CSV table of C-alpha atoms in Angstrom, one decimal:
chain,number,residue,atom,x,y,z
A,1,MET,CA,29.9,67.9,38.3
A,2,PRO,CA,29.1,64.9,36.1
A,3,PHE,CA,29.8,66.5,32.7
A,4,ALA,CA,33.0,68.2,33.6
A,5,PHE,CA,34.8,66.8,30.6
A,6,LEU,CA,32.5,68.8,28.4
A,7,ASN,CA,33.7,72.1,29.9
A,8,ARG,CA,37.4,71.5,29.1
A,9,SER,CA,37.4,72.5,25.5
A,10,LYS,CA,35.1,74.5,23.3
A,11,THR,CA,35.3,72.1,20.4
A,12,THR,CA,34.3,69.2,22.7
A,13,PHE,CA,31.3,71.1,23.8
A,14,GLN,CA,30.2,72.0,20.3
A,15,VAL,CA,30.6,68.4,19.1
A,16,SER,CA,28.9,67.0,22.2
A,17,ARG,CA,26.0,69.3,21.6
A,18,HIS,CA,25.3,67.6,18.3
A,19,LEU,CA,26.2,64.1,19.5
A,20,ILE,CA,23.7,64.0,22.3
A,21,PRO,CA,20.6,64.2,20.0
A,22,LEU,CA,22.2,61.7,17.7
A,23,THR,CA,22.9,59.3,20.6
A,24,LEU,CA,19.3,59.7,21.8
A,25,MET,CA,18.1,59.0,18.2
A,26,ALA,CA,20.3,55.9,18.0
A,27,GLY,CA,19.1,54.7,21.3
A,28,LEU,CA,15.5,55.3,20.4
A,29,SER,CA,16.1,53.5,17.0
A,30,CYS,CA,17.6,50.5,18.9
A,31,LEU,CA,14.6,50.5,21.3
A,32,ILE,CA,12.2,50.6,18.3
A,33,ALA,CA,14.1,47.8,16.5
A,34,LEU,CA,14.0,45.7,19.7
A,35,GLY,CA,10.3,46.4,20.1
A,36,MET,CA,9.7,45.4,16.4
A,37,TYR,CA,11.7,42.2,16.9
A,38,ILE,CA,9.7,41.3,20.1
A,39,PHE,CA,6.3,42.4,19.0
A,40,VAL,CA,6.3,41.7,15.2
A,41,TYR,CA,9.1,39.3,14.2
A,42,VAL,CA,8.8,36.7,16.9
A,43,PRO,CA,5.0,36.3,16.6
A,44,ALA,CA,5.3,36.2,12.8
A,45,HIS,CA,8.1,33.6,13.0
A,46,THR,CA,6.0,31.5,15.3
A,47,GLN,CA,3.0,31.8,13.0
A,48,LEU,CA,5.2,30.8,10.1
A,49,GLU,CA,6.5,27.7,11.9
A,50,ASP,CA,2.9,26.7,12.9
A,51,ALA,CA,1.8,27.2,9.3
A,52,SER,CA,4.7,25.1,8.0
A,53,VAL,CA,3.9,22.3,10.5
A,54,PHE,CA,0.2,22.5,9.5
A,55,TYR,CA,1.2,22.4,5.7
A,56,SER,CA,3.5,19.4,6.2
A,57,ALA,CA,0.7,17.6,8.1
A,58,THR,CA,-1.8,18.4,5.4
A,59,VAL,CA,0.5,17.2,2.6
A,60,HIS,CA,1.1,14.0,4.6
A,61,ASN,CA,-2.6,13.5,5.1
A,62,ARG,CA,-3.2,14.1,1.4
A,63,GLN,CA,-0.6,11.6,0.4
A,64,GLN,CA,-2.1,9.0,2.8
A,65,LEU,CA,-5.6,9.7,1.3
A,66,GLU,CA,-4.4,9.3,-2.3
A,67,ALA,CA,-2.6,6.1,-1.3
A,68,ALA,CA,-5.8,4.8,0.4
A,69,GLN,CA,-7.9,5.8,-2.7
A,70,ASN,CA,-5.4,4.0,-5.0
A,71,THR,CA,-5.5,0.9,-2.8
A,72,GLN,CA,-9.3,1.1,-2.7
A,73,GLU,CA,-9.3,1.2,-6.6
A,74,ILE,CA,-6.9,-1.8,-6.8
A,75,LEU,CA,-8.9,-3.8,-4.3
A,76,GLY,CA,-12.1,-3.0,-6.2
A,77,GLU,CA,-10.5,-4.3,-9.4
A,78,ILE,CA,-9.3,-7.4,-7.7
A,79,TRP,CA,-12.7,-7.9,-6.0
A,80,SER,CA,-14.5,-7.6,-9.4
A,81,GLY,CA,-12.0,-10.1,-10.9
A,82,LEU,CA,-12.7,-12.8,-8.3
A,83,PRO,CA,-15.1,-15.5,-9.3
A,84,VAL,CA,-18.5,-15.6,-7.7
A,85,GLN,CA,-19.1,-18.5,-5.4
A,86,LYS,CA,-21.7,-20.0,-7.7
A,87,ASP,CA,-19.1,-20.1,-10.5
A,88,PHE,CA,-16.7,-22.3,-8.6
A,89,THR,CA,-18.0,-25.5,-10.1
A,90,ARG,CA,-17.5,-23.9,-13.6
A,91,LEU,CA,-13.9,-23.3,-12.6
A,92,SER,CA,-13.3,-26.9,-11.9
A,93,VAL,CA,-14.9,-27.9,-15.2
A,94,SER,CA,-12.6,-25.3,-17.0
A,95,ILE,CA,-9.5,-26.8,-15.3
A,96,ALA,CA,-10.5,-30.3,-16.3
A,97,SER,CA,-11.1,-29.1,-19.9
A,98,LEU,CA,-7.7,-27.3,-19.9
A,99,ALA,CA,-6.1,-30.6,-18.7
A,100,LYS,CA,-7.8,-32.5,-21.5
A,101,THR,CA,-6.5,-30.1,-24.2
A,102,HIS,CA,-2.9,-30.7,-22.9
A,103,HIS,CA,-3.4,-34.5,-22.8
A,104,VAL,CA,-3.3,-34.6,-19.0
A,105,ARG,CA,-5.6,-37.0,-17.2
A,106,ILE,CA,-7.5,-35.9,-14.1
A,107,PRO,CA,-9.5,-38.9,-12.9
A,108,GLY,CA,-11.3,-37.0,-10.2
A,109,MET,CA,-11.4,-33.7,-8.5
A,110,GLY,CA,-12.4,-32.8,-4.9
A,111,TYR,CA,-13.3,-29.3,-3.7
A,112,ASP,CA,-13.7,-27.6,-0.4
A,113,LEU,CA,-15.2,-24.2,0.4
A,114,GLN,CA,-13.9,-22.6,3.6
A,115,GLU,CA,-15.2,-19.4,5.2
A,116,LEU,CA,-12.6,-17.0,6.2
A,117,ARG,CA,-12.7,-15.2,9.5
A,118,HIS,CA,-13.4,-11.8,8.0
A,119,GLN,CA,-16.4,-13.4,6.2
A,120,LEU,CA,-16.0,-11.2,3.1
A,121,ALA,CA,-15.0,-14.0,0.8
A,122,THR,CA,-14.8,-17.7,0.7
A,123,LYS,CA,-11.7,-19.7,0.0
A,124,GLY,CA,-12.3,-22.4,-2.7
A,125,ILE,CA,-9.9,-25.3,-2.8
A,126,LEU,CA,-9.6,-27.8,-5.7
A,127,SER,CA,-7.6,-31.0,-5.1
A,128,PHE,CA,-6.8,-33.4,-7.8
A,129,GLU,CA,-4.3,-35.9,-9.2
A,130,ALA,CA,-3.0,-35.4,-12.7
A,131,SER,CA,-0.9,-37.7,-14.8
A,132,GLY,CA,0.7,-37.4,-18.2
A,133,ARG,CA,3.9,-36.7,-19.9
A,134,TYR,CA,6.1,-34.2,-18.0
A,135,LYS,CA,6.1,-31.7,-20.9
A,136,SER,CA,2.3,-31.8,-21.1
A,137,ILE,CA,1.9,-31.3,-17.4
A,138,ARG,CA,4.4,-28.4,-17.4
A,139,LYS,CA,2.4,-26.7,-20.1
A,140,PHE,CA,-0.9,-27.4,-18.2
A,141,ILE,CA,0.5,-25.9,-15.0
A,142,PHE,CA,1.9,-22.8,-16.9
A,143,GLU,CA,-1.5,-22.1,-18.5
A,144,LEU,CA,-3.3,-22.8,-15.3
A,145,GLU,CA,-1.4,-20.1,-13.5
A,146,SER,CA,-1.5,-17.6,-16.4
A,147,LYS,CA,-5.2,-18.1,-17.5
A,148,TRP,CA,-6.7,-17.4,-14.0
A,149,PRO,CA,-4.6,-14.8,-12.2
A,150,TYR,CA,-6.5,-15.3,-8.9
A,151,VAL,CA,-6.0,-19.1,-8.8
A,152,PHE,CA,-2.8,-20.1,-7.1
A,153,ILE,CA,-1.2,-23.4,-6.4
A,154,GLU,CA,-1.1,-24.2,-2.7
A,155,LYS,CA,0.5,-27.6,-2.9
A,156,LEU,CA,2.2,-29.5,-5.6
A,157,SER,CA,3.9,-32.9,-5.3
A,158,VAL,CA,5.2,-35.1,-8.0
A,159,GLU,CA,5.9,-38.8,-8.3
A,160,ARG,CA,6.8,-41.2,-11.1
A,161,ALA,CA,3.7,-42.8,-12.6
A,162,LYS,CA,3.4,-46.5,-13.3
A,163,LYS,CA,3.6,-45.9,-17.0
A,164,SER,CA,7.1,-45.4,-18.4
A,165,HIS,CA,7.3,-41.8,-19.7
A,166,GLU,CA,4.7,-40.3,-17.4
A,167,VAL,CA,4.7,-38.5,-14.1
A,168,GLY,CA,1.9,-38.1,-11.6
A,169,PHE,CA,1.1,-34.9,-9.8
A,170,LYS,CA,-1.0,-34.2,-6.7
A,171,ILE,CA,-2.2,-30.6,-7.0
A,172,LYS,CA,-4.1,-28.4,-4.7
A,173,VAL,CA,-5.2,-25.1,-6.1
A,174,ALA,CA,-7.1,-22.3,-4.3
A,175,THR,CA,-8.9,-19.1,-5.1
A,176,PHE,CA,-11.0,-16.6,-3.3
A,177,LEU,CA,-14.7,-16.4,-4.1
A,178,ARG,CA,-17.0,-13.5,-3.8
A,179,GLN,CA,-19.8,-14.6,-1.6
A,180,PRO,CA,-23.3,-13.2,-1.6
A,181,SER,CA,-24.1,-11.6,1.7
A,182,GLY,CA,-25.8,-13.8,4.3
A,183,HIS,CA,-24.7,-17.2,2.8
A,184,SER,CA,-22.6,-19.5,4.9
A,185,THR,CA,-21.3,-22.7,3.2
A,186,GLN,CA,-18.8,-25.3,4.3
A,187,THR,CA,-19.1,-28.3,2.1
A,188,ARG,CA,-16.9,-31.0,0.6
A,189,GLN,CA,-17.8,-32.9,-2.5
A,190,VAL,CA,-16.1,-35.1,-5.0
A,191,LEU,CA,-16.9,-34.6,-8.7
């Protein structure tokens, strides 16, 4: 007899009569909880993880898009600030005029236009020798760099001039020039 321990006392039998339904209810509740965990919680948790990964990827893509748009705006501003290729000779005249205002002599100026491999812009190079007092040349170079932000000095060498308080500089400045589409130029000329 498998339930022989229930027949030993009357109190045990009365208590066990109430405990069996409670035990069955507890077991059934555990089975329902396990079923809810397997069929509701696990899929919901998986969906939450997938949504979290998708949200993180979307935020990352949005940040990349905003950075790309900001970069595009900055490049547009820089592009519009670049001189047009036809204005390159005006730049050389402006540099010569700036040198004259600072009492710096520029006897001649050579220029070179080089196409870049991406063919979106042309690199304009101005080469010249300048002589004058050191203080005047220093002011000239400072104003040259600050007046035209897209003109940069590629090469600068100094040597003592033949006159007593003067120095001579060999300067090579460059800038990028917007190029009208379909034009290809590679020329060298001395002004």
